[in-house]
Short mmCIF file of C-alpha atoms and ligand atoms in Angstrom, two decimals:
data_model
loop_
_atom_site.label_atom_id
_atom_site.label_comp_id
_atom_site.label_asym_id
_atom_site.label_seq_id
_atom_site.Cartn_x
_atom_site.Cartn_y
_atom_site.Cartn_z
CA MET A 27 186.68 -95.62 -91.92
CA THR A 28 189.73 -95.28 -94.17
CA SER A 29 190.12 -92.35 -96.55
CA PRO A 30 190.49 -93.00 -100.29
CA ASN A 31 193.77 -92.18 -102.03
CA ALA A 32 193.87 -89.32 -104.52
CA THR A 33 195.50 -89.89 -107.90
CA LEU A 34 197.33 -87.12 -109.69
CA GLN A 35 197.82 -87.58 -113.44
CA ILE A 36 200.69 -85.44 -114.70
CA GLY A 37 203.01 -85.71 -117.71
CA GLY A 38 201.94 -89.30 -118.36
CA GLN A 39 202.76 -90.12 -114.76
CA SER A 40 200.26 -91.26 -112.19
CA ILE A 41 201.05 -90.29 -108.61
CA GLU A 42 199.09 -91.80 -105.72
CA LEU A 43 198.57 -89.42 -102.84
CA PRO A 44 197.15 -90.65 -99.54
CA THR A 45 194.37 -88.66 -97.92
CA LEU A 46 194.37 -87.98 -94.21
CA ARG A 47 191.27 -87.98 -92.06
CA GLY A 48 191.04 -85.69 -89.04
CA SER A 49 188.63 -86.12 -86.15
CA LEU A 50 186.35 -83.48 -87.74
CA GLY A 51 186.34 -81.62 -91.03
CA PRO A 52 187.14 -82.53 -94.63
CA ASP A 53 189.78 -85.08 -95.64
CA VAL A 54 193.16 -83.62 -96.51
CA ILE A 55 195.29 -84.74 -99.45
CA ASP A 56 198.81 -85.50 -98.24
CA THR A 57 201.09 -83.93 -100.86
CA ARG A 58 204.35 -84.37 -98.94
CA ALA A 59 205.72 -86.95 -101.35
CA LEU A 60 205.28 -84.69 -104.39
CA GLY A 61 208.53 -82.78 -103.80
CA SER A 62 210.60 -85.94 -104.21
CA GLN A 63 208.83 -86.50 -107.58
CA GLY A 64 209.86 -83.05 -108.80
CA TYR A 65 206.55 -81.22 -108.25
CA PHE A 66 205.29 -78.62 -105.81
CA THR A 67 201.76 -77.42 -105.13
CA TYR A 68 200.96 -73.72 -105.69
CA ASP A 69 198.62 -72.13 -103.17
CA PRO A 70 199.40 -68.50 -102.29
CA GLY A 71 197.36 -67.37 -99.30
CA PHE A 72 196.92 -71.02 -98.26
CA LEU A 73 193.39 -71.12 -99.68
CA SER A 74 193.50 -74.91 -99.98
CA THR A 75 196.43 -75.87 -97.80
CA ALA A 76 196.49 -77.32 -94.30
CA SER A 77 199.83 -76.05 -93.00
CA CYS A 78 199.91 -78.39 -90.00
CA SER A 79 197.83 -80.83 -88.00
CA SER A 80 196.47 -79.49 -84.72
CA SER A 81 194.16 -80.69 -81.97
CA ILE A 82 193.50 -77.27 -80.44
CA THR A 83 190.74 -75.40 -82.31
CA TYR A 84 188.16 -76.48 -84.87
CA ILE A 85 186.13 -74.20 -87.14
CA ASP A 86 183.31 -75.22 -89.46
CA GLY A 87 182.73 -72.05 -91.46
CA ASP A 88 179.65 -73.35 -93.30
CA GLN A 89 177.81 -74.23 -90.14
CA GLY A 90 179.25 -71.37 -88.07
CA LEU A 91 180.92 -73.60 -85.46
CA LEU A 92 183.95 -72.82 -83.32
CA TYR A 93 185.28 -75.35 -80.82
CA TYR A 94 188.20 -75.05 -78.41
CA ARG A 95 189.45 -78.59 -77.72
CA GLY A 96 186.00 -79.84 -78.72
CA TYR A 97 184.01 -77.47 -76.52
CA PRO A 98 181.63 -75.11 -78.41
CA ILE A 99 182.62 -71.46 -77.99
CA GLU A 100 179.10 -70.61 -76.75
CA GLN A 101 179.51 -72.99 -73.78
CA ILE A 102 182.97 -71.70 -72.94
CA ALA A 103 181.89 -68.04 -73.19
CA GLU A 104 178.94 -68.79 -70.92
CA GLY A 105 180.54 -71.03 -68.29
CA SER A 106 184.29 -70.47 -68.31
CA ASP A 107 186.73 -67.61 -67.85
CA PHE A 108 189.73 -66.55 -69.89
CA LEU A 109 192.42 -68.16 -67.73
CA GLU A 110 190.52 -71.45 -67.68
CA THR A 111 190.22 -71.13 -71.47
CA ALA A 112 193.99 -70.66 -71.69
CA TYR A 113 194.47 -73.75 -69.50
CA LEU A 114 192.19 -75.70 -71.83
CA LEU A 115 193.98 -74.50 -74.97
CA TRP A 116 197.39 -75.37 -73.51
CA ASN A 117 196.55 -78.68 -71.84
CA GLY A 118 193.70 -80.11 -73.88
CA GLU A 119 191.40 -80.69 -70.90
CA LEU A 120 189.55 -78.47 -68.46
CA PRO A 121 191.24 -78.12 -65.06
CA ASN A 122 189.78 -79.44 -61.82
CA VAL A 123 189.38 -77.02 -58.90
CA GLU A 124 192.97 -77.44 -57.62
CA GLN A 125 194.49 -77.24 -61.09
CA LYS A 126 192.55 -74.08 -61.82
CA GLN A 127 193.62 -72.45 -58.56
CA GLU A 128 197.24 -73.37 -59.19
CA PHE A 129 197.12 -72.06 -62.78
CA ASP A 130 195.48 -68.75 -61.79
CA ALA A 131 197.98 -68.30 -58.95
CA LEU A 132 200.95 -68.96 -61.23
CA VAL A 133 199.73 -66.39 -63.76
CA SER A 134 199.24 -63.83 -61.02
CA GLN A 135 202.84 -64.36 -59.84
CA HIS A 136 204.28 -63.24 -63.17
CA THR A 137 202.33 -60.05 -63.92
CA MET A 138 205.08 -57.49 -63.22
CA LEU A 139 207.55 -56.42 -65.87
CA HIS A 140 211.28 -56.34 -65.19
CA ASP A 141 211.97 -52.89 -63.74
CA GLN A 142 214.56 -52.17 -66.43
CA MET A 143 211.77 -52.31 -68.99
CA LEU A 144 210.61 -48.90 -67.83
CA SER A 145 213.63 -47.48 -69.66
CA LEU A 146 212.51 -49.20 -72.84
CA TYR A 147 209.09 -47.55 -72.66
CA LYS A 148 210.70 -44.19 -72.07
CA GLY A 149 212.66 -44.52 -75.32
CA PHE A 150 209.45 -44.32 -77.36
CA ARG A 151 207.75 -41.19 -78.61
CA ARG A 152 204.63 -40.41 -76.59
CA ASP A 153 202.45 -40.86 -79.67
CA ALA A 154 203.87 -44.31 -80.49
CA HIS A 155 201.12 -46.71 -81.54
CA PRO A 156 200.42 -49.22 -78.74
CA MET A 157 201.00 -52.10 -81.17
CA ALA A 158 204.45 -50.74 -82.12
CA VAL A 159 205.29 -50.65 -78.42
CA MET A 160 203.87 -54.13 -77.80
CA VAL A 161 205.83 -55.71 -80.65
CA SER A 162 209.03 -54.19 -79.26
CA ILE A 163 208.49 -54.90 -75.56
CA ILE A 164 207.34 -58.49 -76.09
CA GLY A 165 210.33 -59.16 -78.35
CA ALA A 166 212.66 -57.47 -75.87
CA MET A 167 211.61 -59.92 -73.16
CA ALA A 168 213.88 -62.46 -74.87
CA ALA A 169 216.77 -60.29 -73.65
CA PHE A 170 215.47 -60.31 -70.09
CA TYR A 171 214.92 -64.08 -69.97
CA PRO A 172 217.78 -65.51 -72.08
CA GLU A 173 217.22 -69.03 -70.69
CA SER A 174 213.87 -69.01 -72.55
CA GLY A 175 215.81 -69.68 -75.76
CA ASP A 176 216.25 -73.30 -74.66
CA VAL A 177 213.00 -74.40 -76.27
CA ALA A 178 213.92 -78.08 -76.03
CA ASP A 179 213.60 -77.80 -72.24
CA ALA A 180 209.93 -78.34 -71.28
CA LYS A 181 210.40 -76.45 -68.00
CA GLN A 182 211.77 -73.38 -69.79
CA ARG A 183 208.93 -73.50 -72.28
CA GLU A 184 206.41 -73.64 -69.47
CA ILE A 185 207.92 -70.66 -67.62
CA SER A 186 207.93 -68.62 -70.84
CA MET A 187 204.29 -69.53 -71.48
CA PHE A 188 203.26 -68.28 -68.03
CA ARG A 189 205.40 -65.17 -68.33
CA LEU A 190 203.83 -64.27 -71.66
CA LEU A 191 200.24 -64.83 -70.56
CA ALA A 192 200.77 -62.96 -67.29
CA LYS A 193 202.78 -60.00 -68.59
CA VAL A 194 201.01 -59.19 -71.82
CA PRO A 195 198.16 -57.26 -70.08
CA THR A 196 200.76 -55.16 -68.26
CA VAL A 197 202.64 -54.55 -71.53
CA ALA A 198 199.42 -53.47 -73.27
CA ALA A 199 198.12 -51.30 -70.41
CA TRP A 200 201.45 -49.53 -70.05
CA SER A 201 201.64 -48.79 -73.77
CA TYR A 202 198.34 -46.94 -73.32
CA LYS A 203 199.44 -45.14 -70.15
CA TYR A 204 202.59 -44.01 -71.90
CA ASN A 205 200.48 -42.57 -74.76
CA LYS A 206 198.36 -40.70 -72.27
CA GLY A 207 201.31 -39.36 -70.35
CA GLU A 208 200.07 -40.95 -67.14
CA PRO A 209 202.19 -42.93 -64.66
CA PHE A 210 202.27 -46.70 -65.10
CA ILE A 211 199.87 -48.52 -62.80
CA TYR A 212 201.23 -51.76 -61.38
CA PRO A 213 199.20 -54.98 -61.61
CA GLN A 214 197.14 -56.08 -58.62
CA ASN A 215 197.52 -59.79 -58.16
CA HIS A 216 194.38 -60.23 -56.09
CA MET A 217 192.28 -59.06 -59.04
CA GLY A 218 190.92 -61.22 -61.83
CA TYR A 219 192.73 -61.16 -65.19
CA ALA A 220 190.33 -58.83 -67.06
CA GLU A 221 189.57 -56.81 -63.92
CA ASN A 222 193.27 -56.18 -63.39
CA PHE A 223 193.71 -55.11 -67.00
CA LEU A 224 190.87 -52.56 -66.72
CA TYR A 225 192.40 -51.36 -63.45
CA MET A 226 195.84 -50.85 -65.02
CA LEU A 227 194.21 -48.92 -67.89
CA HIS A 228 191.89 -46.66 -65.93
CA ALA A 229 193.31 -46.17 -62.40
CA THR A 230 195.75 -43.35 -61.65
CA PRO A 231 197.93 -42.83 -58.54
CA CYS A 232 195.44 -40.21 -57.36
CA GLU A 233 192.23 -41.98 -58.28
CA ASP A 234 191.31 -45.60 -57.70
CA TYR A 235 189.29 -47.52 -60.25
CA GLN A 236 187.23 -50.58 -59.48
CA PRO A 237 185.55 -52.07 -62.55
CA SER A 238 182.09 -53.53 -61.98
CA PRO A 239 181.93 -57.33 -62.25
CA VAL A 240 179.65 -57.01 -65.30
CA LEU A 241 182.22 -54.91 -67.17
CA ALA A 242 185.15 -57.12 -66.15
CA ARG A 243 183.16 -60.17 -67.24
CA ALA A 244 182.39 -58.54 -70.61
CA LEU A 245 186.08 -57.93 -71.27
CA ASP A 246 186.93 -61.44 -70.11
CA ARG A 247 184.42 -62.73 -72.67
CA ILE A 248 186.10 -60.68 -75.41
CA PHE A 249 189.38 -62.32 -74.38
CA ILE A 250 187.77 -65.78 -74.56
CA LEU A 251 186.28 -65.14 -78.02
CA HIS A 252 189.65 -63.98 -79.38
CA ALA A 253 191.82 -66.57 -77.62
CA ASP A 254 192.36 -68.83 -80.63
CA HIS A 255 191.13 -69.26 -84.19
CA GLU A 256 193.20 -72.12 -85.64
CA GLN A 257 195.72 -71.36 -88.40
CA ASN A 258 195.01 -67.66 -89.09
CA ALA A 259 197.77 -65.35 -90.36
CA SER A 260 199.24 -64.37 -86.98
CA THR A 261 199.10 -67.90 -85.57
CA SER A 262 200.76 -69.23 -88.72
CA THR A 263 203.38 -66.50 -88.28
CA VAL A 264 204.08 -67.66 -84.72
CA ARG A 265 204.40 -71.26 -85.94
CA MET A 266 206.61 -70.23 -88.86
CA ALA A 267 208.92 -68.18 -86.62
CA GLY A 268 208.98 -70.89 -83.96
CA SER A 269 209.70 -73.65 -86.47
CA SER A 270 213.37 -72.61 -86.41
CA TYR A 271 213.31 -73.00 -82.59
CA ALA A 272 213.49 -69.22 -82.24
CA ASN A 273 213.00 -67.67 -78.82
CA PRO A 274 209.28 -67.78 -77.80
CA PHE A 275 209.12 -64.08 -76.93
CA ALA A 276 210.46 -63.28 -80.42
CA CYS A 277 207.84 -65.62 -81.94
CA ILE A 278 204.96 -63.95 -80.08
CA ALA A 279 206.33 -60.55 -81.10
CA ALA A 280 206.22 -61.79 -84.72
CA GLY A 281 202.58 -62.86 -84.28
CA THR A 282 201.75 -59.48 -82.73
CA ALA A 283 203.33 -57.73 -85.73
CA CYS A 284 201.25 -59.78 -88.15
CA LEU A 285 198.04 -59.14 -86.21
CA TRP A 286 198.67 -55.41 -86.43
CA GLY A 287 197.92 -55.41 -90.17
CA PRO A 288 194.55 -53.91 -91.12
CA LEU A 289 193.52 -57.11 -92.90
CA HIS A 290 193.76 -59.04 -89.63
CA GLY A 291 193.20 -57.14 -86.38
CA GLY A 292 191.57 -53.77 -86.39
CA ALA A 293 188.29 -54.27 -88.26
CA ASN A 294 186.29 -53.45 -85.10
CA ALA A 295 187.70 -49.92 -85.10
CA SER A 296 186.55 -49.60 -88.73
CA VAL A 297 183.04 -50.70 -87.70
CA LEU A 298 182.88 -47.90 -85.13
CA ALA A 299 184.18 -45.38 -87.67
CA MET A 300 181.57 -46.55 -90.20
CA LEU A 301 178.70 -46.31 -87.69
CA ALA A 302 179.86 -42.88 -86.51
CA GLU A 303 180.05 -41.65 -90.11
CA MET A 304 176.60 -43.07 -90.85
CA GLY A 305 175.29 -41.07 -87.92
CA ASP A 306 171.66 -42.16 -88.04
CA VAL A 307 169.54 -45.24 -88.80
CA SER A 308 167.91 -43.29 -91.63
CA ARG A 309 171.17 -43.56 -93.62
CA ILE A 310 171.55 -47.35 -93.34
CA GLY A 311 169.93 -48.00 -96.73
CA GLU A 312 172.41 -45.63 -98.37
CA TYR A 313 175.38 -47.51 -96.84
CA VAL A 314 173.98 -50.92 -97.72
CA ASN A 315 173.53 -49.78 -101.33
CA ARG A 316 177.09 -48.45 -101.41
CA ALA A 317 178.40 -51.80 -100.13
CA LYS A 318 176.53 -53.59 -102.94
CA ASP A 319 177.91 -51.23 -105.58
CA LYS A 320 181.23 -52.72 -106.76
CA THR A 321 182.39 -49.37 -108.15
CA SER A 322 182.15 -47.68 -104.74
CA GLY A 323 185.07 -49.63 -103.27
CA PHE A 324 183.14 -49.62 -99.99
CA ARG A 325 182.39 -52.70 -97.87
CA LEU A 326 180.19 -53.06 -94.85
CA MET A 327 182.73 -53.30 -92.06
CA GLY A 328 182.18 -56.21 -89.69
CA PHE A 329 180.48 -58.28 -92.39
CA GLY A 330 181.89 -61.31 -94.16
CA HIS A 331 184.67 -63.72 -93.23
CA ARG A 332 187.12 -65.88 -95.12
CA VAL A 333 186.07 -68.99 -93.20
CA TYR A 334 182.57 -68.32 -91.84
CA LYS A 335 179.93 -68.54 -94.55
CA ASN A 336 177.28 -68.51 -91.84
CA MET A 337 176.90 -66.47 -88.66
CA ASP A 338 180.26 -66.09 -86.89
CA PRO A 339 179.29 -67.72 -83.56
CA ARG A 340 181.36 -65.10 -81.74
CA ALA A 341 179.24 -62.27 -83.21
CA ALA A 342 176.05 -63.57 -81.56
CA ILE A 343 177.82 -63.80 -78.17
CA MET A 344 179.22 -60.29 -78.66
CA ARG A 345 175.78 -58.92 -79.47
CA GLN A 346 174.45 -60.33 -76.19
CA THR A 347 177.46 -58.86 -74.35
CA CYS A 348 176.61 -55.45 -75.85
CA TYR A 349 173.18 -55.63 -74.23
CA GLU A 350 174.68 -56.56 -70.85
CA VAL A 351 177.35 -53.83 -70.86
CA LEU A 352 175.11 -51.03 -72.12
CA ASP A 353 172.47 -52.06 -69.60
CA GLU A 354 175.03 -51.96 -66.76
CA LEU A 355 176.15 -48.50 -67.83
CA GLY A 356 172.60 -47.21 -68.30
CA LEU A 357 173.26 -46.63 -72.01
CA HIS A 358 170.11 -48.39 -73.24
CA ASP A 359 169.74 -45.92 -76.08
CA ASP A 360 173.32 -46.06 -77.31
CA PRO A 361 172.91 -44.74 -80.87
CA LEU A 362 175.76 -46.81 -82.32
CA PHE A 363 174.34 -50.05 -80.93
CA LYS A 364 170.87 -49.19 -82.25
CA MET A 365 172.35 -48.53 -85.67
CA ALA A 366 174.35 -51.77 -85.56
CA LEU A 367 171.24 -53.83 -84.70
CA LYS A 368 169.23 -52.23 -87.49
CA LEU A 369 172.07 -52.56 -89.99
CA GLU A 370 172.44 -56.26 -89.16
CA GLN A 371 168.71 -56.79 -89.63
CA ILE A 372 168.58 -54.96 -92.98
CA ALA A 373 171.72 -56.64 -94.35
CA LEU A 374 170.59 -60.12 -93.32
CA GLU A 375 167.34 -59.63 -95.25
CA ASP A 376 169.10 -58.31 -98.33
CA ASP A 377 169.57 -60.63 -101.34
CA TYR A 378 173.16 -59.48 -101.97
CA PHE A 379 174.31 -60.44 -98.46
CA ILE A 380 172.26 -63.64 -98.44
CA LYS A 381 173.65 -64.83 -101.80
CA LYS A 382 177.25 -64.00 -100.88
CA LYS A 383 176.82 -65.52 -97.41
CA LEU A 384 177.93 -62.33 -95.68
CA TYR A 385 177.09 -62.39 -91.98
CA PRO A 386 178.25 -60.21 -89.10
CA ASN A 387 181.67 -61.26 -87.82
CA VAL A 388 183.08 -60.92 -84.27
CA ASP A 389 184.27 -57.40 -85.02
CA PHE A 390 180.80 -56.11 -85.75
CA TYR A 391 179.85 -55.76 -82.08
CA SER A 392 183.16 -55.98 -80.17
CA GLY A 393 184.09 -52.33 -80.87
CA ILE A 394 180.84 -51.16 -79.29
CA VAL A 395 181.61 -53.13 -76.12
CA LEU A 396 185.21 -51.91 -75.95
CA ARG A 397 184.13 -48.31 -76.47
CA ALA A 398 181.58 -48.65 -73.66
CA LEU A 399 184.39 -49.96 -71.41
CA GLY A 400 186.22 -46.67 -72.00
CA ILE A 401 188.88 -48.26 -74.20
CA PRO A 402 190.10 -46.06 -77.07
CA THR A 403 190.14 -47.46 -80.60
CA SER A 404 193.95 -47.21 -80.69
CA MET A 405 193.97 -50.07 -78.12
CA PHE A 406 191.56 -52.41 -79.91
CA THR A 407 194.22 -54.44 -81.74
CA ALA A 408 196.38 -54.52 -78.61
CA ILE A 409 193.48 -56.18 -76.78
CA PHE A 410 193.10 -58.69 -79.60
CA ALA A 411 196.85 -59.44 -79.32
CA LEU A 412 196.60 -59.82 -75.54
CA ALA A 413 193.81 -62.40 -75.90
CA ARG A 414 195.34 -64.21 -78.86
CA THR A 415 198.59 -64.66 -76.93
CA ALA A 416 196.89 -67.58 -75.13
CA GLY A 417 196.24 -69.33 -78.46
CA TRP A 418 199.60 -68.41 -80.01
CA ILE A 419 201.41 -69.99 -77.07
CA ALA A 420 199.29 -73.15 -77.24
CA GLN A 421 199.93 -73.49 -80.98
CA TRP A 422 203.66 -72.74 -80.59
CA ASN A 423 204.05 -75.38 -77.89
CA GLU A 424 202.05 -77.95 -79.87
CA MET A 425 204.35 -77.36 -82.84
CA ILE A 426 207.56 -77.65 -80.81
CA VAL A 427 206.58 -81.01 -79.30
CA SER A 428 205.03 -82.49 -82.46
CA PRO A 429 206.84 -85.64 -83.59
CA GLY A 430 208.84 -85.30 -86.79
CA HIS A 431 208.99 -81.52 -86.43
CA LYS A 432 210.41 -79.71 -89.46
CA ILE A 433 211.42 -76.11 -90.01
CA ALA A 434 208.79 -74.38 -92.18
CA ARG A 435 210.31 -73.88 -95.60
CA PRO A 436 207.78 -73.25 -98.39
CA ARG A 437 208.86 -73.47 -102.04
CA GLN A 438 207.94 -71.11 -104.86
CA LEU A 439 206.92 -70.82 -108.49
CA TYR A 440 209.90 -68.92 -109.87
CA THR A 441 209.00 -66.28 -112.49
CA GLY A 442 212.28 -64.29 -112.70
CA PRO A 443 214.94 -64.22 -115.44
CA GLN A 444 216.62 -67.43 -116.57
CA ARG A 445 220.40 -67.81 -116.26
CA ARG A 446 222.34 -64.88 -117.75
CA ASP A 447 225.91 -63.59 -117.50
CA PHE A 448 226.89 -60.67 -115.31
CA VAL A 449 228.03 -57.55 -117.17
CA PRO A 450 230.43 -55.13 -115.37
CA VAL A 451 228.98 -51.67 -114.74
CA SER A 452 231.46 -50.05 -117.16
CA ALA A 453 230.15 -52.21 -119.99
CA ARG A 454 226.41 -51.63 -119.32
N1 ACO B 522 180.52 -55.78 -97.81
C1 ACO B 522 180.14 -55.90 -99.11
N2 ACO B 522 180.56 -56.88 -99.93
C2 ACO B 522 181.40 -57.79 -99.41
C3 ACO B 522 181.82 -57.74 -98.07
C4 ACO B 522 181.35 -56.69 -97.26
N3 ACO B 522 181.73 -56.57 -95.98
N4 ACO B 522 182.66 -58.76 -97.81
C5 ACO B 522 182.76 -59.45 -98.96
N5 ACO B 522 181.98 -58.87 -99.92
C6 ACO B 522 181.77 -59.37 -101.28
C7 ACO B 522 182.99 -59.10 -102.16
O1 ACO B 522 182.86 -57.88 -102.85
C8 ACO B 522 182.99 -60.30 -103.07
O2 ACO B 522 182.04 -60.09 -104.08
P1 ACO B 522 182.28 -60.73 -105.55
O3 ACO B 522 182.32 -62.20 -105.36
O4 ACO B 522 181.09 -60.25 -106.34
O5 ACO B 522 183.57 -60.16 -106.04
C9 ACO B 522 182.46 -61.43 -102.20
O6 ACO B 522 181.68 -60.79 -101.18
C10 ACO B 522 183.57 -62.26 -101.54
O7 ACO B 522 184.47 -61.37 -100.93
P2 ACO B 522 186.05 -61.66 -100.78
O8 ACO B 522 186.74 -60.39 -100.45
O9 ACO B 522 186.51 -62.45 -101.97
O10 ACO B 522 186.02 -62.63 -99.53
P3 ACO B 522 187.25 -62.97 -98.59
O11 ACO B 522 186.94 -64.26 -97.94
O12 ACO B 522 188.54 -62.88 -99.31
O13 ACO B 522 187.24 -61.77 -97.54
C11 ACO B 522 186.77 -60.39 -95.68
C12 ACO B 522 186.73 -61.81 -96.28
C13 ACO B 522 188.16 -59.76 -95.92
C14 ACO B 522 186.54 -60.48 -94.18
C15 ACO B 522 185.68 -59.54 -96.37
O14 ACO B 522 184.40 -60.11 -96.13
C16 ACO B 522 185.69 -58.08 -95.88
O15 ACO B 522 186.42 -57.26 -96.45
N6 ACO B 522 184.87 -57.73 -94.84
C17 ACO B 522 184.86 -56.40 -94.28
C18 ACO B 522 186.03 -56.22 -93.33
C19 ACO B 522 185.88 -57.01 -92.03
O16 ACO B 522 184.84 -57.01 -91.40
N7 ACO B 522 186.98 -57.68 -91.62
C20 ACO B 522 187.00 -58.47 -90.38
C21 ACO B 522 187.13 -59.92 -90.66
S1 ACO B 522 186.98 -60.89 -89.18
C22 ACO B 522 188.50 -60.89 -88.45
O17 ACO B 522 189.51 -60.65 -89.07
C23 ACO B 522 188.56 -61.19 -86.98
#
């Protein structure tokens, strides 16, 4: 089926704009020719703009669907693991047994950081935020692997992709260890990806730590759920930075910096803070009423999403993971989880939330799982960054190899002064 053209009537002129049809989702009006006609579109925040074409991730916010390369997130979270998910995001297809073994082995060969990087860590204050450290260390890797700057070379791109995926857990775990004043724990290559990360966080030289398979699996699922989410702010940042053929480590550092912002990563920590402040199920009504009162400036944390106007499919998976983790740890009566369940039930039956299509998002339950895994809130965004690295790399590579690649160069609606003559300071 062909898509109809759109016609733009402006200043007595009629401009025909083709529409493009993707494999799923709404048609997209192709405005590329407008610039040559002297017009630009104005869309701050990209509310109505597709910034690229991509075959990696699909979201239908009205129906609450999330697909990685066509596979529903529920099926991937149930049947796959994070490294296989990364393989899928990068390559477009699921690996066979040999391909999976080879991929896992390659990742495990790159987990150590260059020894000189220890000096970089030691330059930070002990109370440095883990995200500040991650942005710096990931960016600094460009200095350790200068050949990675040759982004036209497919082999170099591939090595950088593996290095990033493999080293980011070590970078994140060490930023936490440095905060705590504990020695860095080296990665164990025989361990699974999430298992190894928990080990590097919680083991010390004098005490071993072996995470239970249920807990490692829960963290792996958090990684899967956060691995990609199409053209969100941090992914768009990675693409924007990479569009100039910048070094990939610098691009991922840029994405990490963007994710750090409270409007992007970090809402799960706010959910925990809100539940802790609430303190008891008896106060849920009070908080729901505050969230509905526009003058309060308060919002129910973990509710609502720019794209999902239905249940965030990741939230339902996270809720189930909460049950599994708390069960494993014998925390059946976890008060925060009980409050979260009740709050979800009350909000979903409330007219305000129904009318505004405000449903729990992935952050609503993920903080409870991370807390149960012994991970402090200061590390929540770092874990998001670790997982999203898989998607950032896939999107970066897709952009680099896309035919007709162009540097990203948005235009603007200028609102400053018109031409005027400079006046020397003595005459002002
Ligand atoms: N509690 C109460 N009211 C809300 C909430 C909420 N959590 N979220 C949105 N609303 C209301 C707004 O007040 C607004 O009402 P109005 O139309 O009467 O003015 C309406 O719903 C639409 O809200 P917007 O802010 O315009 O929606 P937007 O798509 O820009 O924002 C966002 C989405 C930022 C996620 C918002 O829902 C929010 O602040 N939620 C709480 C924070 C949160 O959970 N963030 C995590 C997002 S998921 C992620 O980043 C992985």
